[in-house]
Short mmCIF file of C-alpha atoms in Angstrom, two decimals:
data_model
loop_
_atom_site.label_atom_id
_atom_site.label_comp_id
_atom_site.label_asym_id
_atom_site.label_seq_id
_atom_site.Cartn_x
_atom_site.Cartn_y
_atom_site.Cartn_z
CA MET A 6 9.95 0.50 22.93
CA ARG A 7 6.97 1.52 20.82
CA ARG A 8 7.54 4.08 17.77
CA PRO A 9 5.14 6.99 17.32
CA THR A 10 3.07 6.48 14.52
CA HIS A 11 3.12 9.81 12.18
CA ARG A 12 -0.21 11.37 11.55
CA PRO A 13 -0.43 14.34 9.33
CA SER A 14 0.13 17.80 10.60
CA SER A 15 -1.61 20.03 8.16
CA PRO A 16 -3.67 19.53 5.21
CA GLU A 17 -0.78 19.85 2.85
CA GLU A 18 0.74 16.99 4.40
CA LYS A 19 -1.36 13.63 3.51
CA THR A 20 -0.86 10.33 3.59
CA MET A 21 -0.01 8.63 0.62
CA ALA A 22 -1.72 5.26 -0.56
CA TYR A 23 -3.09 2.86 -3.21
CA LYS A 24 -5.78 0.40 -2.13
CA ILE A 25 -6.44 -3.32 -3.70
CA VAL A 26 -9.81 -4.12 -4.88
CA ALA A 27 -10.60 -6.83 -3.04
CA SER A 28 -13.12 -8.37 -5.35
CA GLN A 29 -9.99 -8.48 -7.90
CA CYS A 30 -7.64 -9.53 -6.16
CA SER A 31 -6.20 -13.34 -7.11
CA ALA A 32 -4.27 -13.35 -3.41
CA CYS A 33 -1.05 -14.17 -5.48
CA GLY A 34 0.77 -12.27 -2.90
CA ALA A 35 3.23 -10.94 -5.66
CA CYS A 36 2.74 -6.98 -4.50
CA GLU A 37 3.20 -8.30 -0.75
CA PHE A 38 6.85 -9.44 -1.75
CA GLU A 39 7.74 -6.34 -3.70
CA CYS A 40 6.60 -3.64 -1.35
CA PRO A 41 10.20 -1.95 -0.18
CA ASN A 42 8.34 -0.70 2.90
CA ALA A 43 5.85 -3.84 3.95
CA ALA A 44 3.10 -1.77 3.73
CA ILE A 45 1.26 -4.71 2.05
CA ARG A 46 -0.44 -7.52 4.13
CA MET A 47 -3.12 -10.34 3.83
CA LYS A 48 -6.46 -9.55 5.20
CA GLY A 49 -8.94 -12.22 5.20
CA ASP A 50 -9.03 -13.51 1.48
CA SER A 51 -7.18 -10.76 0.06
CA PHE A 52 -4.43 -8.19 0.47
CA ILE A 53 -4.51 -4.28 1.78
CA VAL A 54 -2.58 -1.81 1.81
CA GLU A 55 -1.22 -0.12 5.14
CA ALA A 56 -1.75 3.56 4.19
CA ALA A 57 0.70 4.90 6.93
CA LYS A 58 3.51 3.02 5.34
CA CYS A 59 2.93 3.43 1.57
CA THR A 60 5.35 6.01 0.41
CA GLU A 61 4.26 5.44 -3.47
CA CYS A 62 7.40 4.11 -3.90
CA ASP A 63 8.46 7.74 -3.35
CA GLY A 64 7.88 8.88 -6.53
CA ASP A 65 9.23 5.78 -8.72
CA SER A 66 6.74 3.96 -10.52
CA PRO A 67 4.55 1.75 -7.78
CA ARG A 68 6.23 -1.73 -7.49
CA CYS A 69 3.15 -3.42 -6.52
CA ILE A 70 1.28 -2.34 -9.50
CA GLY A 71 3.81 -3.55 -11.86
CA VAL A 72 3.98 -6.92 -10.24
CA CYS A 73 0.32 -7.32 -9.97
CA PRO A 74 -1.26 -9.92 -12.80
CA VAL A 75 -4.74 -8.63 -12.52
CA GLU A 76 -5.06 -4.97 -14.40
CA ASN A 77 -6.44 -1.94 -12.57
CA THR A 78 -6.55 -4.22 -8.77
CA ILE A 79 -4.44 -1.63 -7.42
CA VAL A 80 -5.46 1.67 -7.68
CA LYS A 81 -4.88 5.37 -5.97
CA ALA A 82 -6.82 5.54 -2.93
#
């Protein structure tokens, strides 16, 4: 059975997400394993954040940013 995809129902309810700057991504994989929501996956030669799954670590410091070895590679979308 497929689970319905959540879509924002109002302008106040927006999708949260970070993005990974592909040109800076070293493809080390640290962010993928650290993400508690499995929102990060490999696409091509670098990783991407799936916006629909990203909760920005529910208000805590984003774990992906904390483990990324390249500064300013994971940024607010």
